[in-house]
PDB file of C-alpha atoms in Angstrom:
ATOM      1  CA  MET A 143      -1.063   9.684 -12.771  1.00  0.00           C
ATOM      2  CA  ARG A 144      -2.422  10.189  -9.230  1.00  0.00           C
ATOM      3  CA  LEU A 145      -1.940   7.366  -6.712  1.00  0.00           C
ATOM      4  CA  VAL A 146      -3.527   6.515  -3.372  1.00  0.00           C
ATOM      5  CA  LEU A 147      -1.628   4.017  -1.220  1.00  0.00           C
ATOM      6  CA  ILE A 148      -3.287   2.143   1.632  1.00  0.00           C
ATOM      7  CA  SER A 149      -2.577  -0.997   3.613  1.00  0.00           C
ATOM      8  CA  ASP A 150      -3.648  -2.905   6.699  1.00  0.00           C
ATOM      9  CA  THR A 151      -7.296  -1.876   6.574  1.00  0.00           C
ATOM     10  CA  HIS A 152      -8.396  -4.922   8.627  1.00  0.00           C
ATOM     11  CA  LEU A 153     -12.081  -4.308   7.855  1.00  0.00           C
ATOM     12  CA  PRO A 154     -14.370  -4.802   9.677  1.00  0.00           C
ATOM     13  CA  LEU A 155     -12.176  -5.745  12.647  1.00  0.00           C
ATOM     14  CA  ARG A 156     -10.306  -2.458  13.238  1.00  0.00           C
ATOM     15  CA  ALA A 157     -13.008  -0.214  11.752  1.00  0.00           C
ATOM     16  CA  LYS A 158     -16.369  -0.697  10.072  1.00  0.00           C
ATOM     17  CA  LYS A 159     -15.366   1.274   6.953  1.00  0.00           C
ATOM     18  CA  LEU A 160     -12.635   3.400   5.454  1.00  0.00           C
ATOM     19  CA  PRO A 161     -12.601   7.045   6.583  1.00  0.00           C
ATOM     20  CA  ALA A 162     -14.393   9.520   4.304  1.00  0.00           C
ATOM     21  CA  ALA A 163     -11.121  11.347   3.520  1.00  0.00           C
ATOM     22  CA  VAL A 164      -9.660   8.126   2.111  1.00  0.00           C
ATOM     23  CA  TRP A 165     -12.722   7.562  -0.078  1.00  0.00           C
ATOM     24  CA  GLU A 166     -12.448  11.146  -1.345  1.00  0.00           C
ATOM     25  CA  ALA A 167      -8.798  10.548  -2.273  1.00  0.00           C
ATOM     26  CA  ILE A 168      -9.731   7.258  -3.961  1.00  0.00           C
ATOM     27  CA  ASP A 169     -12.412   8.999  -6.014  1.00  0.00           C
ATOM     28  CA  ASP A 170      -9.787  11.506  -7.261  1.00  0.00           C
ATOM     29  CA  ALA A 171      -7.079   8.896  -7.958  1.00  0.00           C
ATOM     30  CA  ASP A 172      -6.128   7.196 -11.189  1.00  0.00           C
ATOM     31  CA  VAL A 173      -4.687   4.194  -9.321  1.00  0.00           C
ATOM     32  CA  VAL A 174      -5.319   2.780  -5.842  1.00  0.00           C
ATOM     33  CA  ILE A 175      -2.664   0.504  -4.338  1.00  0.00           C
ATOM     34  CA  HIS A 176      -3.509  -1.726  -1.355  1.00  0.00           C
ATOM     35  CA  ALA A 177      -0.607  -3.574   0.297  1.00  0.00           C
ATOM     36  CA  GLY A 178      -2.569  -6.335   2.018  1.00  0.00           C
ATOM     37  CA  ASP A 179      -4.374  -7.259   5.213  1.00  0.00           C
ATOM     38  CA  TRP A 180      -7.807  -6.493   3.852  1.00  0.00           C
ATOM     39  CA  VAL A 181      -9.277  -9.229   6.142  1.00  0.00           C
ATOM     40  CA  ASN A 182     -12.721  -9.126   4.480  1.00  0.00           C
ATOM     41  CA  VAL A 183     -13.365  -9.469   0.758  1.00  0.00           C
ATOM     42  CA  GLY A 184     -16.048  -6.748   0.908  1.00  0.00           C
ATOM     43  CA  LEU A 185     -13.500  -3.924   0.669  1.00  0.00           C
ATOM     44  CA  LEU A 186     -11.835  -5.586  -2.327  1.00  0.00           C
ATOM     45  CA  ASP A 187     -15.214  -5.736  -4.082  1.00  0.00           C
ATOM     46  CA  GLU A 188     -15.971  -2.122  -3.206  1.00  0.00           C
ATOM     47  CA  LEU A 189     -12.581  -0.857  -4.396  1.00  0.00           C
ATOM     48  CA  GLU A 190     -12.824  -2.849  -7.630  1.00  0.00           C
ATOM     49  CA  ASP A 191     -16.175  -1.147  -8.287  1.00  0.00           C
ATOM     50  CA  ARG A 192     -15.157   2.347  -7.224  1.00  0.00           C
ATOM     51  CA  ALA A 193     -11.468   2.815  -8.079  1.00  0.00           C
ATOM     52  CA  GLN A 194     -10.440   3.664 -11.625  1.00  0.00           C
ATOM     53  CA  ARG A 195      -7.681   1.054 -11.288  1.00  0.00           C
ATOM     54  CA  LEU A 196      -6.805  -1.164  -8.337  1.00  0.00           C
ATOM     55  CA  ILE A 197      -3.522  -2.938  -7.663  1.00  0.00           C
ATOM     56  CA  GLY A 198      -3.294  -5.085  -4.555  1.00  0.00           C
ATOM     57  CA  CYS A 199      -1.789  -8.092  -2.851  1.00  0.00           C
ATOM     58  CA  TRP A 200      -2.812 -10.306   0.034  1.00  0.00           C
ATOM     59  CA  GLY A 201      -1.427 -10.056   3.546  1.00  0.00           C
ATOM     60  CA  ASN A 202      -0.809 -12.461   6.405  1.00  0.00           C
ATOM     61  CA  ASN A 203      -4.312 -11.871   7.841  1.00  0.00           C
ATOM     62  CA  ASP A 204      -6.088 -12.524   4.537  1.00  0.00           C
ATOM     63  CA  GLY A 205      -7.863 -15.833   4.101  1.00  0.00           C
ATOM     64  CA  PRO A 206      -8.353 -18.164   1.141  1.00  0.00           C
ATOM     65  CA  VAL A 207     -10.899 -16.051  -0.752  1.00  0.00           C
ATOM     66  CA  LEU A 208      -8.605 -13.011  -0.849  1.00  0.00           C
ATOM     67  CA  ARG A 209      -5.574 -15.177  -1.638  1.00  0.00           C
ATOM     68  CA  GLU A 210      -7.426 -16.674  -4.603  1.00  0.00           C
ATOM     69  CA  ARG A 211      -8.186 -13.224  -6.016  1.00  0.00           C
ATOM     70  CA  LEU A 212      -4.936 -11.405  -5.235  1.00  0.00           C
ATOM     71  CA  PRO A 213      -1.251 -12.214  -5.764  1.00  0.00           C
ATOM     72  CA  GLU A 214       1.326 -12.396  -2.999  1.00  0.00           C
ATOM     73  CA  VAL A 215       3.335  -9.824  -4.974  1.00  0.00           C
ATOM     74  CA  ALA A 216       1.625  -7.581  -7.525  1.00  0.00           C
ATOM     75  CA  ARG A 217       3.868  -6.200 -10.267  1.00  0.00           C
ATOM     76  CA  VAL A 218       2.942  -3.493 -12.756  1.00  0.00           C
ATOM     77  CA  THR A 219       4.460  -0.712 -14.828  1.00  0.00           C
ATOM     78  CA  LEU A 220       2.728   2.633 -14.367  1.00  0.00           C
ATOM     79  CA  ASP A 221       3.638   5.397 -16.809  1.00  0.00           C
ATOM     80  CA  GLY A 222       7.118   3.886 -17.195  1.00  0.00           C
ATOM     81  CA  LEU A 223       7.665   3.288 -13.447  1.00  0.00           C
ATOM     82  CA  SER A 224       8.269  -0.331 -12.403  1.00  0.00           C
ATOM     83  CA  VAL A 225       6.153  -0.993  -9.281  1.00  0.00           C
ATOM     84  CA  ALA A 226       5.638  -3.966  -6.974  1.00  0.00           C
ATOM     85  CA  VAL A 227       3.256  -4.332  -4.040  1.00  0.00           C
ATOM     86  CA  VAL A 228       3.907  -6.827  -1.238  1.00  0.00           C
ATOM     87  CA  HIS A 229       2.622  -7.063   2.303  1.00  0.00           C
ATOM     88  CA  GLU A 230       5.739  -7.965   4.298  1.00  0.00           C
ATOM     89  CA  THR A 231       9.384  -6.941   3.903  1.00  0.00           C
ATOM     90  CA  GLY A 232      10.674  -8.110   7.291  1.00  0.00           C
ATOM     91  CA  GLN A 233      12.136  -6.044  10.104  1.00  0.00           C
ATOM     92  CA  ALA A 234      13.130  -2.419   9.582  1.00  0.00           C
ATOM     93  CA  LYS A 235      16.837  -3.097  10.145  1.00  0.00           C
ATOM     94  CA  GLY A 236      18.382  -4.046   6.812  1.00  0.00           C
ATOM     95  CA  ARG A 237      15.156  -3.453   4.852  1.00  0.00           C
ATOM     96  CA  GLU A 238      16.768  -1.399   2.078  1.00  0.00           C
ATOM     97  CA  GLU A 239      19.472  -3.992   1.389  1.00  0.00           C
ATOM     98  CA  ARG A 240      17.014  -6.914   1.469  1.00  0.00           C
ATOM     99  CA  CYS A 241      14.582  -5.201  -0.866  1.00  0.00           C
ATOM    100  CA  GLU A 242      17.293  -4.209  -3.345  1.00  0.00           C
ATOM    101  CA  LYS A 243      18.330  -7.874  -3.561  1.00  0.00           C
ATOM    102  CA  SER A 244      14.769  -9.221  -3.698  1.00  0.00           C
ATOM    103  CA  TYR A 245      13.431  -6.701  -6.224  1.00  0.00           C
ATOM    104  CA  PRO A 246      16.155  -5.951  -8.795  1.00  0.00           C
ATOM    105  CA  GLY A 247      15.210  -3.490 -11.500  1.00  0.00           C
ATOM    106  CA  LEU A 248      12.255  -2.146  -9.550  1.00  0.00           C
ATOM    107  CA  ASP A 249      11.628   1.589  -9.112  1.00  0.00           C
ATOM    108  CA  LEU A 250       8.979   1.520  -6.360  1.00  0.00           C
ATOM    109  CA  LEU A 251       8.050  -1.052  -3.728  1.00  0.00           C
ATOM    110  CA  VAL A 252       4.865  -0.467  -1.730  1.00  0.00           C
ATOM    111  CA  PHE A 253       4.519  -2.593   1.397  1.00  0.00           C
ATOM    112  CA  GLY A 254       2.527  -2.800   4.610  1.00  0.00           C
ATOM    113  CA  HIS A 255       2.287  -5.093   7.642  1.00  0.00           C
ATOM    114  CA  SER A 256       3.818  -2.861  10.334  1.00  0.00           C
ATOM    115  CA  HIS A 257       1.140  -0.103  10.269  1.00  0.00           C
ATOM    116  CA  ILE A 258       4.129   2.263  10.495  1.00  0.00           C
ATOM    117  CA  PRO A 259       4.596   4.749   7.646  1.00  0.00           C
ATOM    118  CA  TRP A 260       7.889   4.414   5.791  1.00  0.00           C
ATOM    119  CA  ASP A 261       9.523   6.411   3.013  1.00  0.00           C
ATOM    120  CA  THR A 262      13.133   5.728   2.075  1.00  0.00           C
ATOM    121  CA  THR A 263      15.206   5.362  -1.056  1.00  0.00           C
ATOM    122  CA  THR A 264      17.929   2.732  -1.360  1.00  0.00           C
ATOM    123  CA  PRO A 265      21.417   3.564  -2.675  1.00  0.00           C
ATOM    124  CA  ARG A 266      20.390   2.069  -6.065  1.00  0.00           C
ATOM    125  CA  GLY A 267      17.314   4.317  -6.166  1.00  0.00           C
ATOM    126  CA  LEU A 268      14.539   1.890  -5.167  1.00  0.00           C
ATOM    127  CA  ARG A 269      11.835   3.891  -3.362  1.00  0.00           C
ATOM    128  CA  LEU A 270      10.221   2.050  -0.433  1.00  0.00           C
ATOM    129  CA  LEU A 271       6.809   3.269   0.733  1.00  0.00           C
ATOM    130  CA  ASN A 272       4.565   2.009   3.515  1.00  0.00           C
ATOM    131  CA  PRO A 273       1.357   4.048   3.878  1.00  0.00           C
ATOM    132  CA  GLY A 274       0.682   2.862   7.426  1.00  0.00           C
ATOM    133  CA  SER A 275      -2.976   2.069   8.123  1.00  0.00           C
ATOM    134  CA  PRO A 276      -6.063   4.244   7.655  1.00  0.00           C
ATOM    135  CA  THR A 277      -7.953   2.259  10.303  1.00  0.00           C
ATOM    136  CA  ASP A 278      -5.461   1.008  12.923  1.00  0.00           C
ATOM    137  CA  ARG A 279      -2.719   3.389  14.079  1.00  0.00           C
ATOM    138  CA  ARG A 280      -0.878   0.752  16.138  1.00  0.00           C
ATOM    139  CA  ARG A 281       1.727   2.655  18.195  1.00  0.00           C
ATOM    140  CA  GLN A 282       1.485   5.651  15.863  1.00  0.00           C
ATOM    141  CA  PRO A 283      -0.045   9.051  16.678  1.00  0.00           C
ATOM    142  CA  HIS A 284      -2.424   8.889  13.691  1.00  0.00           C
ATOM    143  CA  CYS A 285      -4.001   6.541  11.192  1.00  0.00           C
ATOM    144  CA  THR A 286      -2.452   7.289   7.791  1.00  0.00           C
ATOM    145  CA  TYR A 287      -2.431   6.817   4.043  1.00  0.00           C
ATOM    146  CA  GLN A 288      -0.197   8.137   1.267  1.00  0.00           C
ATOM    147  CA  THR A 289      -0.673   9.844  -2.064  1.00  0.00           C
ATOM    148  CA  ALA A 290       1.811  10.304  -4.882  1.00  0.00           C
ATOM    149  CA  VAL A 291       2.053  11.273  -8.527  1.00  0.00           C
ATOM    150  CA  ILE A 292       3.795   9.471 -11.373  1.00  0.00           C
ATOM    151  CA  GLU A 293       4.795  11.697 -14.246  1.00  0.00           C
ATOM    152  CA  SER A 294       6.848  10.506 -17.207  1.00  0.00           C
ATOM    153  CA  GLY A 295       8.175   7.513 -15.288  1.00  0.00           C
ATOM    154  CA  ARG A 296       9.133   9.523 -12.193  1.00  0.00           C
ATOM    155  CA  LEU A 297       7.573   9.340  -8.752  1.00  0.00           C
ATOM    156  CA  LYS A 298       6.932  12.742  -7.200  1.00  0.00           C
ATOM    157  CA  ASP A 299       4.781  14.564  -4.672  1.00  0.00           C
ATOM    158  CA  VAL A 300       4.744  11.682  -2.179  1.00  0.00           C
ATOM    159  CA  ALA A 301       2.669  12.786   0.813  1.00  0.00           C
ATOM    160  CA  LEU A 302       1.683  11.129   4.073  1.00  0.00           C
ATOM    161  CA  HIS A 303      -1.815  12.046   5.250  1.00  0.00           C
ATOM    162  CA  ASN A 304      -2.835  11.845   8.914  1.00  0.00           C
ATOM    163  CA  LEU A 305      -6.424  10.951   9.696  1.00  0.00           C
TER     164      LEU A 305
END
């Protein structure tokens, strides 16, 4: 199962559209995960039409229409892997400990908010991924997104892509 992870798209404020490379990855993916801060419902509509499967949550910059259509925390099992998607996890210091306590039994937590890519694994084995932003690099050298593969309940081939 091929995944594309994006967050903090802020369309059309930070960019008018997603970069072509992201759309190409989406077209090849089995599942697209968006960790909030869409800003405009147009991208949600477009991803629902174009992605094979979309999992998303709302972020702090998302208004009432997006909050009506998306959960604050999306939870799903993908090929045996327990996954949650949330926008904010708080400051970087102590993140692993907080997330282990807040998301017991979870295998993968995808989050956003900071626009800073993140990839760590807690002592219990919870994988934490933040794909950064494909449209707003905020203090980072590049805009980014992530891809990964789930095979038989295991996450593998996690890659950060610079745009």
